[in-house]
Coordinates of C-alpha atoms in Angstrom, one line a residue:
M1 CA 271.6 99.7 113.4
A2 CA 272.7 100.3 110.0
P3 CA 271.8 103.7 108.2
I4 CA 269.3 103.8 105.4
S5 CA 270.4 104.8 102.2
L6 CA 268.1 107.3 100.3
T7 CA 267.6 104.7 97.6
D8 CA 265.8 102.2 99.8
I9 CA 263.4 105.4 101.0
V10 CA 262.5 105.8 97.9
S11 CA 262.2 102.3 96.6
A12 CA 259.9 101.8 99.6
L13 CA 257.2 104.8 98.5
P14 CA 254.0 103.5 96.8
S15 CA 253.6 102.9 93.1
D16 CA 250.8 105.1 92.9
E17 CA 249.9 108.8 93.0
S18 CA 248.0 108.9 96.2
W19 CA 249.0 110.3 99.0
G20 CA 249.5 109.3 102.9
P21 CA 249.0 106.0 104.2
A22 CA 246.7 103.1 102.4
T23 CA 243.4 102.8 102.5
A24 CA 242.3 100.1 104.6
T25 CA 239.3 97.9 103.2
E26 CA 239.1 95.5 105.9
T27 CA 236.5 95.4 108.1
T28 CA 237.7 93.4 111.3
L29 CA 240.3 94.6 113.6
D30 CA 242.2 91.4 114.9
G31 CA 239.4 88.8 114.0
V32 CA 236.7 91.0 115.4
P33 CA 234.4 92.8 113.5
Y34 CA 233.5 96.4 114.1
A35 CA 231.7 99.2 112.5
P36 CA 233.1 102.4 110.8
Y37 CA 231.6 105.8 111.7
S38 CA 231.9 109.3 110.9
K39 CA 233.5 112.0 113.4
G40 CA 230.2 114.0 112.3
D41 CA 228.2 111.6 114.0
K42 CA 226.8 112.5 117.0
L43 CA 226.8 110.2 120.1
G44 CA 223.1 109.4 121.8
R45 CA 222.1 107.1 124.3
M46 CA 222.2 104.0 124.4
A47 CA 218.9 103.8 126.5
D48 CA 216.8 106.4 127.6
W49 CA 213.8 105.4 130.0
T50 CA 212.7 108.7 131.0
S51 CA 211.3 109.4 127.9
E52 CA 207.7 108.5 126.7
G53 CA 208.6 106.9 123.7
K54 CA 208.8 107.7 120.0
D55 CA 205.2 107.0 118.7
G56 CA 203.7 110.2 118.9
R57 CA 201.2 109.4 122.1
E58 CA 202.4 111.4 124.7
R59 CA 200.5 115.2 125.0
G60 CA 202.7 117.0 122.9
G61 CA 201.9 115.0 119.9
R62 CA 204.1 115.2 116.8
S63 CA 205.4 118.4 117.2
Q64 CA 206.6 117.4 120.7
Y65 CA 208.2 114.3 119.1
Q66 CA 210.5 116.7 116.3
R67 CA 211.2 118.9 119.1
N68 CA 212.9 116.2 121.2
Y69 CA 214.6 113.9 118.8
R70 CA 215.4 115.9 115.4
D71 CA 218.8 116.2 116.4
Q72 CA 219.2 112.8 118.3
Q73 CA 221.3 110.5 116.3
V74 CA 222.3 106.7 116.9
Y75 CA 226.0 105.8 116.8
G76 CA 227.2 104.6 113.7
A77 CA 223.9 106.8 111.6
G78 CA 226.8 107.9 108.9
T79 CA 226.8 104.5 107.6
S80 CA 225.0 101.3 107.0
S81 CA 225.0 99.2 110.0
L82 CA 227.0 96.0 109.6
F83 CA 225.1 94.5 112.9
A84 CA 221.5 94.8 111.3
V85 CA 219.5 91.7 112.6
Q86 CA 216.0 91.5 112.0
V87 CA 213.6 91.6 114.9
A88 CA 212.1 88.6 116.0
E89 CA 207.9 88.7 115.8
D90 CA 208.0 88.2 119.9
E91 CA 210.8 91.3 120.7
S92 CA 208.5 93.8 118.2
T93 CA 205.5 93.8 121.0
F94 CA 207.6 93.7 123.7
S95 CA 206.6 96.8 125.5
V96 CA 207.7 98.0 129.4
V97 CA 204.5 98.1 131.7
D98 CA 204.0 101.2 133.4
N99 CA 203.4 100.1 137.3
T100 CA 202.8 103.7 138.5
R101 CA 199.6 104.0 140.3
T102 CA 196.9 106.6 139.3
S103 CA 194.0 108.8 140.6
T104 CA 190.8 106.8 141.1
K105 CA 188.9 109.8 140.4
T106 CA 188.0 110.7 137.1
R107 CA 187.0 114.1 135.3
G108 CA 184.3 115.1 133.2
F109 CA 182.3 111.9 132.6
G110 CA 179.5 112.4 135.2
R111 CA 176.0 113.9 134.6
G112 CA 176.2 117.3 132.8
G113 CA 180.2 116.9 132.2
G114 CA 181.8 114.9 129.2
T115 CA 184.9 115.0 127.0
V116 CA 184.8 115.4 123.5
F117 CA 188.2 115.7 121.8
R118 CA 188.3 117.7 118.9
G119 CA 190.3 117.4 115.4
R120 CA 192.9 119.5 113.9
G121 CA 192.4 123.2 113.7
Q122 CA 188.6 123.1 115.1
R123 CA 187.2 125.8 117.0
G124 CA 185.7 125.6 120.3
G125 CA 183.6 128.6 120.3
R126 CA 184.0 132.1 120.9
G127 CA 187.2 133.0 123.0
D128 CA 188.6 129.2 123.0
A129 CA 192.2 128.9 121.4
R130 CA 192.7 127.0 117.8
G131 CA 193.0 122.9 119.1
G132 CA 195.8 121.1 117.6
R133 CA 195.9 117.5 118.0
G134 CA 195.3 116.1 120.9
T135 CA 193.4 119.1 122.7
F136 CA 190.1 118.7 123.6
Q137 CA 187.0 120.7 124.5
R138 CA 184.8 120.5 127.4
V139 CA 181.1 119.7 126.4
G140 CA 178.8 122.3 127.5
T141 CA 181.2 125.1 127.4
G142 CA 180.1 126.7 124.6
R143 CA 179.6 130.5 123.4
G144 CA 180.8 133.2 126.1
G145 CA 181.6 130.1 128.5
Q146 CA 177.9 129.3 129.0
Q147 CA 177.4 125.5 131.0
G148 CA 175.2 123.4 129.6
Q149 CA 174.3 124.4 125.9
D150 CA 175.0 121.0 124.3
R151 CA 176.6 123.0 121.6
Y152 CA 179.3 119.8 120.7
Y153 CA 178.3 116.0 120.2
D154 CA 180.8 113.2 120.1
N155 CA 180.7 111.8 116.8
R156 CA 181.4 108.2 118.5
G157 CA 179.5 108.1 121.7
G158 CA 176.5 110.8 121.3
R159 CA 176.7 114.1 123.6
G160 CA 179.5 113.5 126.0
G161 CA 178.0 113.1 129.7
R162 CA 175.5 110.8 129.5
G163 CA 177.1 108.9 126.1
R164 CA 179.6 106.2 126.6
R165 CA 183.6 106.6 126.6
G166 CA 184.4 106.8 122.7
G167 CA 188.4 105.8 123.4
W168 CA 191.3 105.5 121.7
K169 CA 190.6 102.0 120.8
D170 CA 187.1 101.8 119.6
W171 CA 188.8 100.4 116.4
D172 CA 190.1 96.8 118.6
K173 CA 186.6 96.2 119.3
P174 CA 185.3 92.7 118.3
Q175 CA 182.9 92.9 114.9
R176 CA 179.4 92.0 115.7
N177 CA 178.0 88.8 113.9
R178 CA 174.4 89.6 113.2
D179 CA 172.0 86.7 112.4
S180 CA 170.7 87.3 108.8
S181 CA 166.7 88.2 108.5
V182 CA 166.2 85.2 106.7
N183 CA 167.4 81.5 106.3
I184 CA 169.6 81.3 103.0
K185 CA 168.5 78.3 101.4
P186 CA 171.8 75.6 99.6
D187 CA 169.0 75.8 96.3
W188 CA 169.0 79.7 96.3
A189 CA 171.1 80.9 93.6
M190 CA 172.7 84.4 93.9
L191 CA 172.2 86.8 90.9
E192 CA 173.9 90.0 91.9
E193 CA 175.5 91.6 94.9
I194 CA 175.3 95.2 95.3
D195 CA 177.4 97.4 97.7
F196 CA 176.2 100.6 99.5
N197 CA 178.7 102.6 98.1
R198 CA 177.4 102.3 94.5
L199 CA 173.8 102.7 95.8
A200 CA 174.7 106.4 97.1
K201 CA 175.5 107.4 94.0
L202 CA 172.1 106.6 92.0
N203 CA 170.1 109.7 90.9
L204 CA 166.6 109.6 89.9
E205 CA 164.4 112.8 89.0
T206 CA 160.4 111.6 89.1
S207 CA 157.2 114.1 89.5
E208 CA 155.3 114.2 93.1
G209 CA 153.1 111.5 91.8
E210 CA 149.2 111.4 91.2
D211 CA 146.5 109.9 93.5
I212 CA 144.6 106.9 91.5
E213 CA 142.3 105.7 94.5
N214 CA 141.4 106.7 97.9
Y215 CA 140.2 103.9 100.8
G216 CA 139.2 104.3 104.4
F217 CA 138.6 107.3 106.6
L218 CA 139.9 109.6 108.6
Y219 CA 139.4 110.9 112.4
Y220 CA 141.1 114.4 113.4
Y221 CA 144.2 114.8 115.3
D222 CA 143.7 115.8 118.9
R223 CA 145.3 119.6 119.4
S224 CA 145.6 119.0 123.1
Y225 CA 148.8 117.0 122.7
D226 CA 150.8 119.7 120.9
K227 CA 150.5 121.6 124.0
Q228 CA 153.9 121.8 126.6
P229 CA 152.7 119.3 129.3
I230 CA 152.0 120.5 132.8
K231 CA 154.7 120.1 135.2
N232 CA 154.8 116.7 137.6
V233 CA 152.0 115.6 135.4
E234 CA 152.6 112.9 132.8
R235 CA 149.8 111.6 130.1
K236 CA 149.8 108.4 130.2
L237 CA 149.7 105.8 126.6
N238 CA 146.5 103.7 126.9
V239 CA 146.0 100.6 125.0
V240 CA 143.8 101.0 122.4
D241 CA 142.5 97.7 120.5
R242 CA 141.5 98.8 116.8
A243 CA 141.7 96.8 114.1
A244 CA 144.9 97.7 111.6
Y245 CA 146.2 96.2 108.4
N246 CA 149.1 96.1 107.0
V247 CA 148.7 93.4 103.9
T248 CA 151.5 92.6 101.5
T249 CA 151.7 94.2 97.8
S250 CA 150.6 90.8 96.2
S251 CA 147.7 90.5 98.4
D252 CA 146.1 93.8 98.1
P253 CA 142.7 93.1 96.4
V254 CA 142.9 97.3 94.9
I255 CA 146.5 95.9 93.8
Q256 CA 145.3 93.1 91.6
E257 CA 142.6 95.3 90.1
L258 CA 144.7 97.9 89.5
A259 CA 147.3 95.4 87.8
E260 CA 144.8 93.7 85.6
K261 CA 143.4 97.0 84.3
D262 CA 146.9 97.3 83.3
E263 CA 147.4 100.9 85.3
A264 CA 151.2 100.4 85.7
T265 CA 154.3 98.1 85.7
I266 CA 155.5 98.2 89.3
F267 CA 153.7 97.8 92.5
A268 CA 154.5 97.9 96.2
T269 CA 153.5 99.5 99.8
D270 CA 154.9 102.4 101.2
N271 CA 156.5 100.2 103.8
I272 CA 158.4 98.0 101.4
L273 CA 159.0 101.0 99.5
S274 CA 160.7 103.2 101.9
M275 CA 163.0 100.4 103.4
L276 CA 164.4 100.0 99.5
M277 CA 165.1 103.3 99.1
C278 CA 166.9 104.0 102.3
A279 CA 168.6 101.0 102.0
P280 CA 172.2 102.5 102.6
R281 CA 171.0 103.8 106.2
S282 CA 170.3 100.1 107.3
V283 CA 172.5 98.3 109.7
Y284 CA 170.1 95.4 110.4
S285 CA 169.3 92.7 108.1
W286 CA 166.1 92.7 105.9
D287 CA 164.8 91.0 103.4
L288 CA 162.4 91.7 100.4
V289 CA 160.2 89.1 97.9
I290 CA 160.1 90.1 94.5
L291 CA 157.5 88.4 91.9
R292 CA 157.8 88.9 88.4
Q293 CA 154.7 87.7 86.3
G294 CA 154.7 88.8 82.8
N295 CA 155.4 92.1 82.5
K296 CA 154.6 93.0 85.8
V297 CA 156.6 93.6 89.2
F298 CA 155.6 93.0 92.6
L299 CA 157.6 94.2 95.8
D300 CA 156.5 91.8 98.4
K301 CA 157.2 91.0 101.9
R302 CA 157.1 87.5 103.6
D303 CA 154.9 86.7 106.7
G304 CA 156.6 87.8 109.8
S305 CA 159.2 89.8 107.9
S306 CA 161.5 92.2 109.8
L307 CA 160.3 95.3 107.9
D308 CA 156.6 95.2 110.3
M309 CA 158.9 95.9 113.2
V310 CA 160.2 99.3 114.4
T311 CA 163.9 98.9 115.2
V312 CA 165.2 101.3 117.8
N313 CA 169.0 102.7 118.2
E314 CA 169.6 100.9 114.8
N315 CA 172.1 103.3 114.0
A316 CA 173.6 104.2 117.2
A317 CA 177.4 103.3 117.7
D318 CA 177.1 100.7 120.4
A319 CA 173.6 99.5 119.4
P320 CA 171.6 97.2 122.1
L321 CA 173.4 93.7 122.0
E322 CA 171.7 90.5 121.5
A323 CA 171.3 88.0 124.2
S324 CA 174.2 85.9 122.7
E325 CA 176.5 89.0 123.1
G326 CA 176.0 88.9 126.8
N327 CA 173.2 91.2 127.1
K328 CA 171.4 89.7 130.1
D329 CA 168.7 92.5 130.2
T330 CA 166.0 91.0 128.4
I331 CA 163.9 93.9 127.8
N332 CA 166.8 95.7 126.5
N333 CA 168.0 93.3 123.4
P334 CA 167.1 94.4 119.8
G335 CA 164.0 92.2 119.7
A336 CA 162.5 92.9 123.1
L337 CA 162.7 97.3 121.9
A338 CA 161.0 96.3 118.3
L339 CA 158.2 94.8 119.8
E340 CA 158.2 97.5 122.7
A341 CA 158.4 100.3 119.7
T342 CA 156.0 98.8 117.7
F343 CA 153.0 98.2 120.2
I344 CA 154.0 101.5 121.0
N345 CA 153.2 103.2 117.9
H346 CA 150.3 101.1 117.1
N347 CA 148.7 102.7 120.5
F348 CA 149.8 106.0 120.1
A349 CA 148.5 106.1 116.4
N350 CA 145.2 105.1 118.1
Q351 CA 145.3 107.3 121.3
V352 CA 145.9 110.8 119.6
V353 CA 143.0 111.5 117.5
I354 CA 139.2 112.3 118.4
E355 CA 137.1 109.1 117.6
S356 CA 133.8 110.8 116.0
D357 CA 131.3 109.2 113.6
T358 CA 129.8 112.7 113.0
S359 CA 133.3 114.8 112.5
R360 CA 135.8 112.5 110.4
Q361 CA 136.7 112.3 106.9
E362 CA 135.6 109.9 104.7
M363 CA 137.1 108.6 101.5
P364 CA 135.8 107.7 98.1
H365 CA 135.7 103.9 99.0
E366 CA 135.5 102.1 102.3
N367 CA 138.5 100.1 104.0
P368 CA 139.5 97.5 101.3
F369 CA 140.7 95.2 104.2
Y370 CA 137.9 95.6 106.8
N371 CA 135.0 93.1 107.1
P372 CA 132.2 94.0 110.1
S373 CA 131.1 91.0 109.8
E374 CA 134.6 88.9 111.1
E375 CA 136.1 91.7 112.9
T376 CA 135.1 92.4 116.8
E377 CA 137.2 95.6 117.2
A378 CA 136.4 99.1 115.6
L379 CA 138.6 100.3 112.5
A380 CA 141.3 102.4 113.2
S381 CA 141.5 105.8 111.7
K382 CA 143.6 104.9 108.5
A383 CA 143.5 106.2 104.7
Y384 CA 145.0 104.2 101.8
K385 CA 146.2 106.1 98.8
Y386 CA 147.2 104.7 96.1
R387 CA 149.5 106.5 94.0
R388 CA 151.2 106.3 90.7
F389 CA 154.8 107.5 90.0
D390 CA 156.4 107.8 86.7
L391 CA 160.0 106.1 86.9
S392 CA 160.5 106.6 82.9
L393 CA 163.7 107.5 81.5
E394 CA 164.6 109.4 78.0
K395 CA 165.8 106.3 76.2
D396 CA 163.0 104.2 77.4
E397 CA 160.5 103.0 74.7
E398 CA 157.8 102.6 77.0
P399 CA 157.0 104.2 79.9
L400 CA 157.6 102.9 83.4
H401 CA 155.1 103.4 86.0
M402 CA 155.0 102.8 89.6
I403 CA 151.8 102.1 92.2
V404 CA 152.7 102.4 95.6
R405 CA 150.0 101.9 98.4
T406 CA 150.6 104.9 100.8
E407 CA 148.9 105.5 104.6
I408 CA 147.5 108.6 105.9
D409 CA 146.8 108.4 110.1
A410 CA 144.7 111.7 110.7
V411 CA 143.6 115.0 109.2
S412 CA 143.8 117.9 110.9
K413 CA 142.6 121.8 110.6
N414 CA 145.1 124.4 109.3
N415 CA 145.3 127.3 111.6
I416 CA 145.5 129.8 109.2
S417 CA 143.4 128.7 106.2
G418 CA 141.4 126.5 107.9
E419 CA 141.8 123.3 105.3
D420 CA 142.0 120.0 105.7
Q421 CA 145.8 119.1 106.5
L422 CA 146.9 115.1 105.7
I423 CA 148.4 113.8 109.0
T424 CA 151.2 111.0 109.7
V425 CA 151.8 110.0 113.3
K426 CA 154.5 108.2 114.0
A427 CA 156.1 107.5 117.8
L428 CA 159.7 107.5 119.1
N429 CA 160.6 105.8 122.5
E430 CA 162.9 105.8 125.3
F431 CA 163.8 103.0 126.9
D432 CA 166.6 104.0 129.5
S433 CA 168.9 106.5 128.9
K434 CA 171.7 105.1 131.0
A435 CA 171.6 101.5 130.0
Q436 CA 173.8 100.1 127.2
G437 CA 173.0 100.8 123.4
S438 CA 171.1 104.1 124.7
G439 CA 173.1 106.0 122.3
G440 CA 174.3 108.6 124.3
A441 CA 170.3 109.9 124.4
L442 CA 169.5 112.6 127.0
D443 CA 167.4 112.2 129.8
W444 CA 163.6 113.0 128.1
R445 CA 161.7 114.4 130.9
T446 CA 164.4 117.3 131.9
K447 CA 165.7 117.6 128.4
L448 CA 163.0 117.7 125.8
V449 CA 161.3 121.2 126.5
G450 CA 164.5 123.3 126.8
Q451 CA 166.9 121.2 124.5
R452 CA 164.4 119.6 122.0
G453 CA 167.0 120.4 119.8
A454 CA 169.4 118.6 120.7
V455 CA 166.9 115.7 121.3
V456 CA 166.1 115.2 118.1
A457 CA 169.8 115.3 116.7
T458 CA 170.9 112.6 119.0
E459 CA 167.5 110.5 117.5
M460 CA 168.6 111.5 114.2
K461 CA 172.0 109.9 114.6
N462 CA 170.3 106.6 116.7
N463 CA 167.6 105.9 114.3
S464 CA 168.9 107.6 111.3
C465 CA 167.1 104.6 108.8
K466 CA 163.8 104.7 111.2
L467 CA 163.4 108.3 110.7
A468 CA 164.4 108.3 106.9
R469 CA 161.7 105.7 106.5
W470 CA 159.0 107.7 108.2
T471 CA 160.1 110.4 106.5
M472 CA 160.2 108.5 102.9
Q473 CA 156.7 107.0 103.7
S474 CA 155.1 110.7 104.6
I475 CA 156.6 112.3 101.0
L476 CA 155.1 109.0 99.3
A477 CA 151.9 109.8 100.6
K478 CA 152.0 113.8 100.1
A479 CA 151.2 114.0 103.7
D480 CA 151.2 117.9 104.6
V481 CA 152.6 117.2 108.3
M482 CA 154.3 114.3 110.2
K483 CA 153.5 114.1 113.8
L484 CA 156.8 112.8 116.0
G485 CA 155.6 111.7 119.7
F486 CA 158.1 111.1 122.4
V487 CA 157.2 108.4 124.6
S488 CA 159.1 107.1 128.0
R489 CA 158.7 104.2 130.0
A490 CA 156.9 104.8 133.3
A491 CA 160.1 103.1 134.7
P492 CA 163.0 102.1 133.4
K493 CA 162.9 98.5 134.1
S494 CA 159.7 98.1 133.4
N495 CA 158.4 97.9 129.3
D496 CA 154.6 97.5 129.5
R497 CA 154.0 101.1 131.0
H498 CA 154.5 104.2 129.0
V499 CA 153.6 108.1 129.3
I500 CA 153.6 110.4 126.5
L501 CA 156.0 113.4 127.2
G502 CA 155.3 115.6 123.9
V503 CA 154.7 116.0 120.3
V504 CA 156.3 117.6 117.5
G505 CA 155.4 118.4 114.3
Y506 CA 157.7 118.7 111.0
Q507 CA 157.0 119.0 107.1
P508 CA 158.1 116.3 105.8
R509 CA 160.8 117.7 103.0
K510 CA 161.9 119.8 105.3
F511 CA 162.5 117.4 107.9
A512 CA 164.2 115.2 105.4
D513 CA 166.6 118.1 104.2
Q514 CA 167.4 118.4 108.2
M515 CA 168.7 114.5 107.8
N516 CA 170.5 114.8 104.6
L517 CA 167.9 112.6 103.3
S518 CA 167.7 112.6 99.3
L519 CA 164.5 111.5 97.8
S520 CA 166.1 111.0 94.2
N521 CA 168.6 108.8 95.6
G522 CA 165.8 106.7 97.3
W523 CA 164.1 106.4 93.4
G524 CA 167.3 105.5 91.6
I525 CA 167.9 102.6 94.2
V526 CA 164.2 101.5 93.0
R527 CA 164.7 102.4 89.5
T528 CA 168.1 99.9 89.5
I529 CA 166.5 96.9 91.4
I530 CA 163.6 97.3 88.7
D531 CA 166.1 96.9 86.2
M532 CA 167.7 94.1 87.2
C533 CA 164.5 92.2 87.6
L534 CA 162.8 93.0 84.6
K535 CA 165.9 91.7 82.9
M536 CA 165.4 88.6 84.4
P537 CA 162.8 85.6 83.4
E538 CA 159.3 85.2 85.3
G539 CA 159.8 84.3 88.8
K540 CA 160.3 84.6 92.4
Y541 CA 163.3 86.3 93.7
V542 CA 164.7 87.6 97.5
L543 CA 166.5 91.0 98.0
V544 CA 168.7 90.4 101.4
K545 CA 170.7 92.9 102.9
D546 CA 173.7 91.1 104.2
P547 CA 173.9 91.1 108.4
N548 CA 177.3 92.3 108.7
K549 CA 177.9 94.0 105.4
P550 CA 177.0 97.1 103.6
V551 CA 175.8 94.8 101.0
L552 CA 172.4 93.9 99.3
R553 CA 172.0 90.5 97.9
L554 CA 169.8 89.1 95.0
Y555 CA 168.4 85.6 95.2
E556 CA 166.8 83.5 92.7
V557 CA 164.4 81.0 94.9
P558 CA 161.9 78.2 93.9
A559 CA 158.2 79.6 93.4
H560 CA 157.6 77.8 96.5
T561 CA 159.5 79.4 99.1
F562 CA 157.6 80.9 102.0
E563 CA 154.3 79.3 100.7
E564 CA 155.3 76.2 103.4
D565 CA 155.9 78.1 106.0
A566 CA 153.0 80.3 105.6
E567 CA 151.1 76.9 105.6
E568 CA 152.6 75.6 108.5
K569 CA 151.7 79.2 110.4
D570 CA 148.2 78.8 109.2
D571 CA 147.6 75.4 110.6
G572 CA 149.3 76.2 113.8
I573 CA 146.9 79.0 114.7
A574 CA 143.8 76.6 113.7
E575 CA 144.7 74.2 115.9
E576 CA 144.9 76.6 118.8
D577 CA 141.6 78.0 117.8
E578 CA 140.1 74.8 118.1
E579 CA 141.6 74.0 121.2

């Protein structure tokens, strides 16, 4: 081999000032692509089948995930990957099925048990450790570890133990498609759409109102129903046939007379007004008829309206299913339960009064709807108070007044002063604490005496709209006491026999505070709807609650709407009488 001269070596050196071998820019090695990496990169596992996965769903949660994976890096993490492939849609949903056999024994969901999952940083009573995400608190282990105190309630399925299992996949439940309370016809023109979030922000302070006229009479309340029931002795709910009326606003002769005298601008009944004031709490569909005649506005209802029915567990997390939704239990679907609850309320109010012609409170005027020559049944204890409220604002040029027909069911003597107290009487009903749609309700027969607060709290959650309406009606009537009866079926599978388990009295305004019910918010909703109607021409309008969304819609309808249906119904009744 010929010797290399120094001149040849110097001429072979690179011309730039860099030192060492030249930097390669190619990404292939003998035609095969490769990914460059840094010596500082850590080599991880290509596949780890022993871990629970990186989605944070294992017991340890996010903190455990950080401990396990914070130091692990995949091969080539120091540089961008040249082999990044867009994952196909079918591959992104791939998961490994766990075929390991699990124990069939469950724990904590039987009678008196239950598991309530706690949120971050909440305490489980004295002596309990602060629970992080994924920890849980046993129901019934309250202060000092005492069992059966029912201190914790699951916000998904009611009290643990008797409620359903509120699970992690509640979000994946199919949306219920309920039917509208009224058929929306093509010739109806939608004018406004109001979301419940807007209604919840309204506010209007008003006075307590003043009495204009009083009609009817009141029997005295039977105080024996307030006493704790004797053990193993149940008081039956009797069928008491009495004439009771629920006449709509425009058909009320007293309201017609007051409208002619120009006593107010807006007219309504407490049944209709309470539904409007408590609209944000409603779930089922309902509708109101609004009549604009001259400068007067009448809040009406149509014949056969759902406003006349008493709903059951409307606000429960797992409300009763319709027959179309697969409910095979015919007596526990929403329609059958509403009929049963309406029947119970009518008979309960008539049973808890002492009927005596010598000891009853007479109003200045007789019942405006009762005709002794035509009615065969005796008249029920009922007083109608027509009260006027001022809904005016400072910017209004003319005052805006509203007259409401309110109802009182009975009267009672005050234990201390001896003065007469006006009472409204309502009834909550239990159908089957183990059936679907019970909303995690407790067994009233065993829990009503010892855990009345827990029973009432569960009813406030499952029947929020119904209780809010009853409370609002009592406040509008300026009642002193609202009596709530607890009525249960004599047998869970039979809806025609019932027993009275107890009666509890509440002051309406204090009960409203417990329910977080705002009277000023209700008046703000009423004023908003009235302002919409006053800006529109004379005619008939229908306000409909959407059956599946928290939305109110205002429609303009032809003047003869609902009148044809009423005539057909009257003709059908006349034909039946002739037969």
